[in-house]
Short mmCIF file of C-alpha atoms in Angstrom, two decimals:
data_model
loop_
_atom_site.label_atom_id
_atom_site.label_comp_id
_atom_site.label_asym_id
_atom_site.label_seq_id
_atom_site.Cartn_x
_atom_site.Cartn_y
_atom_site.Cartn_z
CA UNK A 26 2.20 4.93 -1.45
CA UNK A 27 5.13 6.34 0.27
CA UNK A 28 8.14 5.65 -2.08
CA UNK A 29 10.90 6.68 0.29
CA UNK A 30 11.80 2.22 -0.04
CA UNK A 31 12.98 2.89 -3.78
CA UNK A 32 15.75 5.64 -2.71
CA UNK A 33 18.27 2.56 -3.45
CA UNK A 34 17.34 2.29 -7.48
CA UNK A 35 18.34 5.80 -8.11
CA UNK A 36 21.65 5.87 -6.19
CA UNK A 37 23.56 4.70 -9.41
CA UNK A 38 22.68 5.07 -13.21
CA UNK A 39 21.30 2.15 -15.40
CA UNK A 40 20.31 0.52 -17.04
CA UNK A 41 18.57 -1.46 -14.81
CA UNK A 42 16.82 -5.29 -14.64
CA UNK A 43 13.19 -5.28 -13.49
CA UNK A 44 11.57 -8.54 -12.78
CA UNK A 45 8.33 -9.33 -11.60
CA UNK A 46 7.30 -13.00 -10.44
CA UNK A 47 4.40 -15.06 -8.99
CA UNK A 48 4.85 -16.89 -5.95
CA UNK A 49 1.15 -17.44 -5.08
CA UNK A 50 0.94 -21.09 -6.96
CA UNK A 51 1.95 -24.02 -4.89
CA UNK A 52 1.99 -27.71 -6.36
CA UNK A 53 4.38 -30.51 -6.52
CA UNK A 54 6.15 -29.26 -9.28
CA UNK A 55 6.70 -25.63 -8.11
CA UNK A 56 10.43 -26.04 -7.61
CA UNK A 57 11.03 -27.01 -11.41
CA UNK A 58 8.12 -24.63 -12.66
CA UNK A 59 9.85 -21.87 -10.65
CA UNK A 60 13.53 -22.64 -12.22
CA UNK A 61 12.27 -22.81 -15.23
CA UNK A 62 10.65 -18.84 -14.57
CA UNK A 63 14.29 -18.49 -13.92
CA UNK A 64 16.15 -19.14 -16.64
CA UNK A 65 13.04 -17.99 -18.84
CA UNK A 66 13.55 -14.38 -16.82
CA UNK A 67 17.32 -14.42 -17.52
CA UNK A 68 17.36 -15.17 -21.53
CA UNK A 69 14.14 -12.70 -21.94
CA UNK A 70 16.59 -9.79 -20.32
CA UNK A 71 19.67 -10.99 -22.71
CA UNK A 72 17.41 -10.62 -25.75
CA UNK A 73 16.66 -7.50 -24.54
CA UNK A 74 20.22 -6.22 -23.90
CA UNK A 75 21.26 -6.62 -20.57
CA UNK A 76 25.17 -7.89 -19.51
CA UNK A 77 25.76 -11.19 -18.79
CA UNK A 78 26.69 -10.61 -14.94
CA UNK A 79 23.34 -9.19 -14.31
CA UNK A 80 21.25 -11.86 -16.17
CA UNK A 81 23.02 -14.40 -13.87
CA UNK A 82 22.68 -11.69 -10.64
CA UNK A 83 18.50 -12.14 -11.32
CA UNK A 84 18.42 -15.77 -12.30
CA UNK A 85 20.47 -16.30 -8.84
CA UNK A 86 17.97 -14.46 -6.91
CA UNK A 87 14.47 -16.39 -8.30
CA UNK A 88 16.21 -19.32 -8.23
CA UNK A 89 16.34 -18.80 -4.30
CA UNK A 90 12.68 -18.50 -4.66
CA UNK A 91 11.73 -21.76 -6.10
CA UNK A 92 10.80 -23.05 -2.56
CA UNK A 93 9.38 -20.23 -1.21
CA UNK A 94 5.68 -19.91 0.92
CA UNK A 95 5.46 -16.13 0.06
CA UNK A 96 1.46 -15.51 -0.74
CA UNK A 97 2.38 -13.26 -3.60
CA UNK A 98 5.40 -12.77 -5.37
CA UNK A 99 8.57 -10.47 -5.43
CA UNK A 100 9.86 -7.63 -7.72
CA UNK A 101 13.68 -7.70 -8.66
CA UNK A 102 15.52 -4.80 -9.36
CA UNK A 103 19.21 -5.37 -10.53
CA UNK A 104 22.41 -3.77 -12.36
CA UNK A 105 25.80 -4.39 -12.92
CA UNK A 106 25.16 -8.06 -11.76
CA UNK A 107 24.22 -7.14 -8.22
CA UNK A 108 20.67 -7.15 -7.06
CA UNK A 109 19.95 -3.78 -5.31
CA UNK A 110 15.84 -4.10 -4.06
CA UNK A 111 13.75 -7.15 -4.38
CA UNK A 112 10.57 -5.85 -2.29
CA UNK A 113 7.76 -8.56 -1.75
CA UNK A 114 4.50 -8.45 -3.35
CA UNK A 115 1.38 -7.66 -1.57
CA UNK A 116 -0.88 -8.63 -4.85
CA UNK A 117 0.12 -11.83 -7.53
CA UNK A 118 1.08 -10.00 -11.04
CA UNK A 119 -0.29 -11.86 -14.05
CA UNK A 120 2.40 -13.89 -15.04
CA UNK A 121 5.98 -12.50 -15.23
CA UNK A 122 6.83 -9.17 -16.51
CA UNK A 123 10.58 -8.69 -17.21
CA UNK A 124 11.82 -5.21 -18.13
CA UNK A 125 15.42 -3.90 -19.15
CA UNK A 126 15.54 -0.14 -19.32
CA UNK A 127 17.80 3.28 -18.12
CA UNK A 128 15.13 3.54 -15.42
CA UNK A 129 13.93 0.55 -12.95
CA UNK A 130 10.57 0.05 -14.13
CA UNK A 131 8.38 0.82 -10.95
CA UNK A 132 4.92 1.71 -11.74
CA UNK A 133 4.20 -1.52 -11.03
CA UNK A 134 4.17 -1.69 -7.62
CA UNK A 135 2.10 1.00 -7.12
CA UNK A 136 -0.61 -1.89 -7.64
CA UNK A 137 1.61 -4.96 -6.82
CA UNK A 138 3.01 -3.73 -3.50
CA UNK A 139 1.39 -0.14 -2.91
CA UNK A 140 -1.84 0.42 -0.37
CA UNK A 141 -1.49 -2.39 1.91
CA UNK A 142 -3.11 -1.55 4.45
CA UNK A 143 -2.16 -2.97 7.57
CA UNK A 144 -4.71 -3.85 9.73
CA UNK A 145 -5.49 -4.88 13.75
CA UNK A 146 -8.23 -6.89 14.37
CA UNK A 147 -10.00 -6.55 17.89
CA UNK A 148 -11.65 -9.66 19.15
CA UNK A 149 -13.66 -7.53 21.92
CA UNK A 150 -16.06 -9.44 25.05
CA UNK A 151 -17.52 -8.15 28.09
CA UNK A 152 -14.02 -9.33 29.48
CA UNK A 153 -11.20 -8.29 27.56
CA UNK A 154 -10.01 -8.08 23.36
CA UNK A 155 -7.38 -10.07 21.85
CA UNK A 156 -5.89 -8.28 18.85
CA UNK A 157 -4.44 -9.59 15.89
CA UNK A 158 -2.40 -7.29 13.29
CA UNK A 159 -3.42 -8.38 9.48
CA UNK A 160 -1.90 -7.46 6.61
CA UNK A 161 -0.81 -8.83 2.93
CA UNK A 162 1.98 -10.96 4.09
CA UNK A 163 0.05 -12.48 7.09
CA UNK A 164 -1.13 -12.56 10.78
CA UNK A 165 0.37 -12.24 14.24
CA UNK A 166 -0.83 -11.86 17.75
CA UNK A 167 -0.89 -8.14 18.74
CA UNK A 168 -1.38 -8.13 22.43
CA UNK A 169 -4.38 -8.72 25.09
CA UNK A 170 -6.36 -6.59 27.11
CA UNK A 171 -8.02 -8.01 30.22
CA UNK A 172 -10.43 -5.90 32.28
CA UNK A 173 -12.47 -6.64 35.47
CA UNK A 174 -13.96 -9.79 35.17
CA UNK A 175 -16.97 -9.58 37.96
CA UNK A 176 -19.69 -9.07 37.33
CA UNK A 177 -20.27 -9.10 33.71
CA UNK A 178 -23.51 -10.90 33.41
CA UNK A 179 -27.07 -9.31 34.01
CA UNK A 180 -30.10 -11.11 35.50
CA UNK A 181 -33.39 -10.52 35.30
CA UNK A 182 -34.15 -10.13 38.94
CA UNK A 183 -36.61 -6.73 39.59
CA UNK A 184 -35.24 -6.46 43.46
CA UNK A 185 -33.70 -3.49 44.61
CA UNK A 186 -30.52 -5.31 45.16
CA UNK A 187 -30.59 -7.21 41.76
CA UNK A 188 -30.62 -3.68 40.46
CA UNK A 189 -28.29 -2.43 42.56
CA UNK A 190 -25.86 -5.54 41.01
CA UNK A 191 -26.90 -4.87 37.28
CA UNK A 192 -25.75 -1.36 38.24
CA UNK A 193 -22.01 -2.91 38.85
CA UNK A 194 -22.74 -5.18 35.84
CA UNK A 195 -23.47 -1.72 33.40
CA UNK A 196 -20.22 -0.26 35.21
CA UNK A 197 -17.82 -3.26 34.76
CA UNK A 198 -18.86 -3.19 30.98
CA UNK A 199 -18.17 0.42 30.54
CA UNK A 200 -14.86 -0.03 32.42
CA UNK A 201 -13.53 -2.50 30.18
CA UNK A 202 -14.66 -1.03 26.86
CA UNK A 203 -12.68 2.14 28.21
CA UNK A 204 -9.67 0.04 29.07
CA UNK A 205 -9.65 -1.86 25.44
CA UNK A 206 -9.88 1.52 23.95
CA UNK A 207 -6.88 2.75 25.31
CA UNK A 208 -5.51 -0.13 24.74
CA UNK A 209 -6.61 -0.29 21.14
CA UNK A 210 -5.25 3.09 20.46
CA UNK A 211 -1.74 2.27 21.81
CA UNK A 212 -1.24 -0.73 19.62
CA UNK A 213 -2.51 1.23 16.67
CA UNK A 214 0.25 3.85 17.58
CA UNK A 215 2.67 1.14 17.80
CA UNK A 216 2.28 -1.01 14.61
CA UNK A 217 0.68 2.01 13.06
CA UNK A 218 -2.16 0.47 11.59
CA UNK A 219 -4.13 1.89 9.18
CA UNK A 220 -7.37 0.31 9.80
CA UNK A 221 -9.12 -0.90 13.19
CA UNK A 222 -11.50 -3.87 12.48
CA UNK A 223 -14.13 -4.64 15.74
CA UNK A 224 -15.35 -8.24 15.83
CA UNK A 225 -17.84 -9.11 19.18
CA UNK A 226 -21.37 -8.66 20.02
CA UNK A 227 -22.86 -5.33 18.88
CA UNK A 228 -23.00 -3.58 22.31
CA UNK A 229 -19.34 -4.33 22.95
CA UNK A 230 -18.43 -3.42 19.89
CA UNK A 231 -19.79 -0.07 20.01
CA UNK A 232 -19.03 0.99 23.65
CA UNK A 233 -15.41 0.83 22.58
CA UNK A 234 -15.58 2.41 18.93
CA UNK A 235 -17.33 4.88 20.87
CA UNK A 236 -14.59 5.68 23.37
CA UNK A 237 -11.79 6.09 20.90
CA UNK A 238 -10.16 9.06 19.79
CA UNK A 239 -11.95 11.34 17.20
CA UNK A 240 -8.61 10.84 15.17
CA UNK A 241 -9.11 6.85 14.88
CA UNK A 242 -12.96 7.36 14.45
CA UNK A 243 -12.27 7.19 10.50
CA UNK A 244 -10.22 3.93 10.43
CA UNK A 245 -12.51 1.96 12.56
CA UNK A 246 -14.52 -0.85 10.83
CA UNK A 247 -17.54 -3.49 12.55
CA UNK A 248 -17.26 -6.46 12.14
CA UNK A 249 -20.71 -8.20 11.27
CA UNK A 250 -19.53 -11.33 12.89
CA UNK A 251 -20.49 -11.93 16.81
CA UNK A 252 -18.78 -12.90 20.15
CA UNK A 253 -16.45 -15.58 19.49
CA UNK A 254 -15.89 -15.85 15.32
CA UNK A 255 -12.53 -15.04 14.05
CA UNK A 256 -12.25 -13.28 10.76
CA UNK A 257 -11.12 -14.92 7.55
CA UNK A 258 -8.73 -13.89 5.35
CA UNK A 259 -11.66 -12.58 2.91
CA UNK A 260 -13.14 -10.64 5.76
CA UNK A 261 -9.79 -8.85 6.00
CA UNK A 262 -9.45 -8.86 2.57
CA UNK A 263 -12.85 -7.15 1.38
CA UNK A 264 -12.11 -4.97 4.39
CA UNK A 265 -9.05 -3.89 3.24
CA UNK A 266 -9.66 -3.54 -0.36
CA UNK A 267 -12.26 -0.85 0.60
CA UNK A 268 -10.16 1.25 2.51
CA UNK A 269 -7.87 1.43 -0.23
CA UNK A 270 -10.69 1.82 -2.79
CA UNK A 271 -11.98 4.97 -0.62
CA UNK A 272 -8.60 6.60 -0.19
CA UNK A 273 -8.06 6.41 -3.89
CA UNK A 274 -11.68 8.43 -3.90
CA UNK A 275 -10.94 10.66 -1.69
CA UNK A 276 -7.47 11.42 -3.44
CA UNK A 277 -9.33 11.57 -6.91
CA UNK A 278 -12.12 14.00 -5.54
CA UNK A 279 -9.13 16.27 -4.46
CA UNK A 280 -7.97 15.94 -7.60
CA UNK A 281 -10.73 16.76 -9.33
CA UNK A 282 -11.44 20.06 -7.35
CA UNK A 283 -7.90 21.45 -7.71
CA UNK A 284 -8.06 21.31 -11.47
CA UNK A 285 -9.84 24.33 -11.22
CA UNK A 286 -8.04 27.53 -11.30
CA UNK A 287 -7.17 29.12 -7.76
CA UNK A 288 -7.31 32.63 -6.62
CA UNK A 289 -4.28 33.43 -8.71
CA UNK A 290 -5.56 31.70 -11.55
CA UNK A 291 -3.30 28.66 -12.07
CA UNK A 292 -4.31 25.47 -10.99
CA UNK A 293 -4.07 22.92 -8.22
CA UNK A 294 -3.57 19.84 -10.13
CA UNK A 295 -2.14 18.86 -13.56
CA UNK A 296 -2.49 16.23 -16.20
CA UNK A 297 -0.75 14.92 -19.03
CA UNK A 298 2.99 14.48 -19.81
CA UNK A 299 3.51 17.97 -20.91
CA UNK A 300 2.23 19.56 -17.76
CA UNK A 301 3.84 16.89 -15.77
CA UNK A 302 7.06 17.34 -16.84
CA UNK A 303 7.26 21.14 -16.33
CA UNK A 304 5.91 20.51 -12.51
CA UNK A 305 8.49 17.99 -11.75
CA UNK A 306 11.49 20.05 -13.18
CA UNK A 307 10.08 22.45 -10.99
CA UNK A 308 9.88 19.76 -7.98
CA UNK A 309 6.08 20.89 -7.63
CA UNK A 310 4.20 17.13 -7.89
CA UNK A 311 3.13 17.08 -4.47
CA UNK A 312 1.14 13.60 -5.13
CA UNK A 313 1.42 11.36 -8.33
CA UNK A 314 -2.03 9.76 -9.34
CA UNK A 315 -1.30 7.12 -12.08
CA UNK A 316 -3.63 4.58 -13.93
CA UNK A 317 -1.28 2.17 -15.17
CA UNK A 318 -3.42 1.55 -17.97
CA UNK A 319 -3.47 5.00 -19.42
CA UNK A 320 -1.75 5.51 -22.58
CA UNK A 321 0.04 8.32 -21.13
CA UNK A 322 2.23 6.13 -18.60
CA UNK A 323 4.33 4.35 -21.38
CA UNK A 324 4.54 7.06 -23.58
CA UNK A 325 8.47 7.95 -24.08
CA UNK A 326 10.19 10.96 -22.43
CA UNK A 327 14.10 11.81 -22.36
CA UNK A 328 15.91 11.79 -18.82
CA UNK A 329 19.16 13.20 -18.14
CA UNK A 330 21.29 11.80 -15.06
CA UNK A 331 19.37 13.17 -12.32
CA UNK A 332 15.44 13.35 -11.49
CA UNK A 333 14.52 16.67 -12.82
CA UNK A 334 16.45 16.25 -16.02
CA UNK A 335 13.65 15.58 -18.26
CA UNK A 336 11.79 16.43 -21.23
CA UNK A 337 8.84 15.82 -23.64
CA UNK A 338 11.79 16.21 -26.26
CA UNK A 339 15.42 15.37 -26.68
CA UNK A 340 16.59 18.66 -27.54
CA UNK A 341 14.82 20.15 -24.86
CA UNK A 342 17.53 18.75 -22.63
CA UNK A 343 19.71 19.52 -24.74
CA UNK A 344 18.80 23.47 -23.79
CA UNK A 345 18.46 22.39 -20.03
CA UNK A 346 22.27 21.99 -20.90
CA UNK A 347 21.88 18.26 -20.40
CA UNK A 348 24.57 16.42 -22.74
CA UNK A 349 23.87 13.08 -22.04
CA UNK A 350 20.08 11.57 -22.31
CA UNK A 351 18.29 8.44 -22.25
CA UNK A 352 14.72 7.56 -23.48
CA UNK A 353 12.67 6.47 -20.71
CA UNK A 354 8.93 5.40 -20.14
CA UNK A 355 6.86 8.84 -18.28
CA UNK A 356 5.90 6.49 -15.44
CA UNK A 357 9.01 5.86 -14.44
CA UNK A 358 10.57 8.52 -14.70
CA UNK A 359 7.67 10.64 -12.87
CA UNK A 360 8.01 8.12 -10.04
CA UNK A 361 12.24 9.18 -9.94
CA UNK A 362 11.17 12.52 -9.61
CA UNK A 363 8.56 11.72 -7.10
CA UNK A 364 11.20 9.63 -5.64
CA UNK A 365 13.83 12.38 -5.49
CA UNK A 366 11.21 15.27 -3.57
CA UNK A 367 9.47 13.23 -1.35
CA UNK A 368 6.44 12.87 -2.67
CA UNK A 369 3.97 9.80 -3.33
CA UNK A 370 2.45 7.88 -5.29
CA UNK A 371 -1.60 6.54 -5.93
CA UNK A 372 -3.18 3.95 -8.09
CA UNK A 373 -6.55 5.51 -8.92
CA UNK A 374 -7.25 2.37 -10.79
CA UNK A 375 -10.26 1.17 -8.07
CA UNK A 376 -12.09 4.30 -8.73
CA UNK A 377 -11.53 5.66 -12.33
CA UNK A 378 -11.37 4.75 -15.52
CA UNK A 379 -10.48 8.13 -17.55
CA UNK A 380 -9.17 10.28 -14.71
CA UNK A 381 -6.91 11.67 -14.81
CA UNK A 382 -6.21 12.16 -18.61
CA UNK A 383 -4.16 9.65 -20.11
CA UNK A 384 -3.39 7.89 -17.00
CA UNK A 385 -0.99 10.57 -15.37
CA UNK A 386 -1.78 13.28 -12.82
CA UNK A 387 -0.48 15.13 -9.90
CA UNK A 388 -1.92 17.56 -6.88
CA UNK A 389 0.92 20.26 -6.99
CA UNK A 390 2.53 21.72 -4.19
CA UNK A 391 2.63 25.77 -3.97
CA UNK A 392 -0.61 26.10 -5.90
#
């Protein structure tokens, strides 16, 4: 997940509101379910501490949700009574989660709003494709391609001239699939898409998988539905799930190999909040893996004011010549750090269950 969206939260200090809440239910009595969420949001942060202008700030904003269509849910991040990110959900949370802490409390989204994989579909025929860009949020018409439309059809004639026509037939076909290939490939470069789904008759389908670009060759996906079916939402959905679930393997598997010592005998890859901390003091994460489940990624370490002022122990920033410090949760303040060098951030959760170590890991750059 690239995190460069969450710049915003770490422009000014805390402490900071963060609210998570569940659009995806839709009855009668949303509205007054929804302001109720509200209010219930706002008194759970004054309990836990926040100011009055900033309890109002995020009951303000979810009230303007109580009518909303959105499929998922939003995240609210707020302090000093202004609202500073509210980034839509791409997956419902269970219920809402309300959070008032020095840090915005981000892990969350790294399985709420992270890997969401866009996708366009291609509705290929002998003819032409329609596409269709997918994602989370929705659908909308990507563009047509329409190639030459005689002849198309075969027969089963055995005359020299009937073969001479399915000749033109084999050559139209070929033509087109070309055509909706390039095609294809510059509507993937324009919505950059991260996954290609085919839908049409098997030979159509592979003609133009076939003619695409080596580079696309690993987003591609076929369709088991024919000529003329559209894709449902769980057709995109399963399809899309498994790209993210083999990206997190991939990342895992790279993981796992660079935990090995290199040629100079450190390693490629880290674990725990000891080792985590020292790499991003150093500004060496190069990718954060996190299983927000791991007993690691609440576990308290100290910040100071910015990113790589923090410790396993108060008093080590204290020797960092850090005055002022703040207890803070080691998800979220590995994401900050992340945050503040560029680097990203992976839910492993599809594809592990005790790697890496306590939930937290990283592939380190300069290894």
């Amino acid at each position: 997940m690239d995190l460069a969206f969450l710049h915003p939260l770490y422009e000014n200090p805390g402490p900071w509101a963060s609210v998570y809440v569940d659009t995806s239910r839709h009855t009668e009595d949303t509205p007054h379910e929804r302001h109720l969420a509200a209010l219930a949001a706002s008194r759970e942060l004054s309990a836990q501490g926040a100011d009055e202008k900033t309890c109002v700030a995020v009951r303000e904003a979810l009230e303007e949700l109580r009518h909303s269509s959105e499929p998922h849910g939003r995240a609210v991040f707020a302090r000093a009574g202004e609202v500073v990110l509210d980034p839509p959900l791409t997956r419902s949370p269970e219920g809402s989660l309300v959070h008032w802490a020095p840090l915005p409390h981000t892990a969350p989204l790294l399985e709420l709003a992270g890997e969401d994989p866009l996708c366009v579909v291609a509705y290929v025929d002998r003819k032409g494709a329609d596409f269709e860009l997918r994602g989370a949020l929705g659908r909308q018409g990507a563009g047509t391609v329409t190639g030459r439309q005689w002849p198309v059809h075969r027969t089963s004639s055995s005359d020299w001239s009937e073969r001479h026509f399915q000749l033109r037939v084999e050559n139209t076909w070929e033509h087109n699939a070309a055509e909706i290939a390039d095609a294809l490939t510059v509507c993937q470069e324009e919505t950059g898409a991260d996954l290609l789904i085919l839908v049409g008759d098997e030979r159509e389908k592979r003609s133009v998988h076939e003619r695409l670009p080596k580079a696309l060759q690993g987003r591609v996906v076929e369709a088991e539905h024919g000529a003329g079916s559209r894709l449902l939402d769980e057709d995109v959905e399963r399809a899309r799930a498994e790209h993210v679930r083999q990206r997190a393997e991939r990342e895992l598997e790279r993981f796992l190999a660079a935990r090995a010592p290199g040629d100079d005998g450190r390693p490629g890859a880290v674990e725990g909040v000891p080792a985590l901390v020292e790499a991003a003091r150093e500004h060496r994460i190069d990718e954060l893996l996190i299983r927000p489940d791991g007993p690691d990624a609440h576990r308290e370490v100290w910040i100071g004011e910015d990113p790589d002022q923090l410790a396993v122990r108060r008093t080590d920033l204290k020797i960092l010549g850090e005055q002022n410090s703040w207890s803070a949760r080691a998800d979220d303040a590995l994401i900050r750090s992340a945050v503040a060098t560029g680097a990203p951030a992976l839910s492993v959760t599809p594809v592990a269950e005790e790697v890496p170590v306590g939930g937290l890991g990283a592939l380190l750059r300069w290894a």
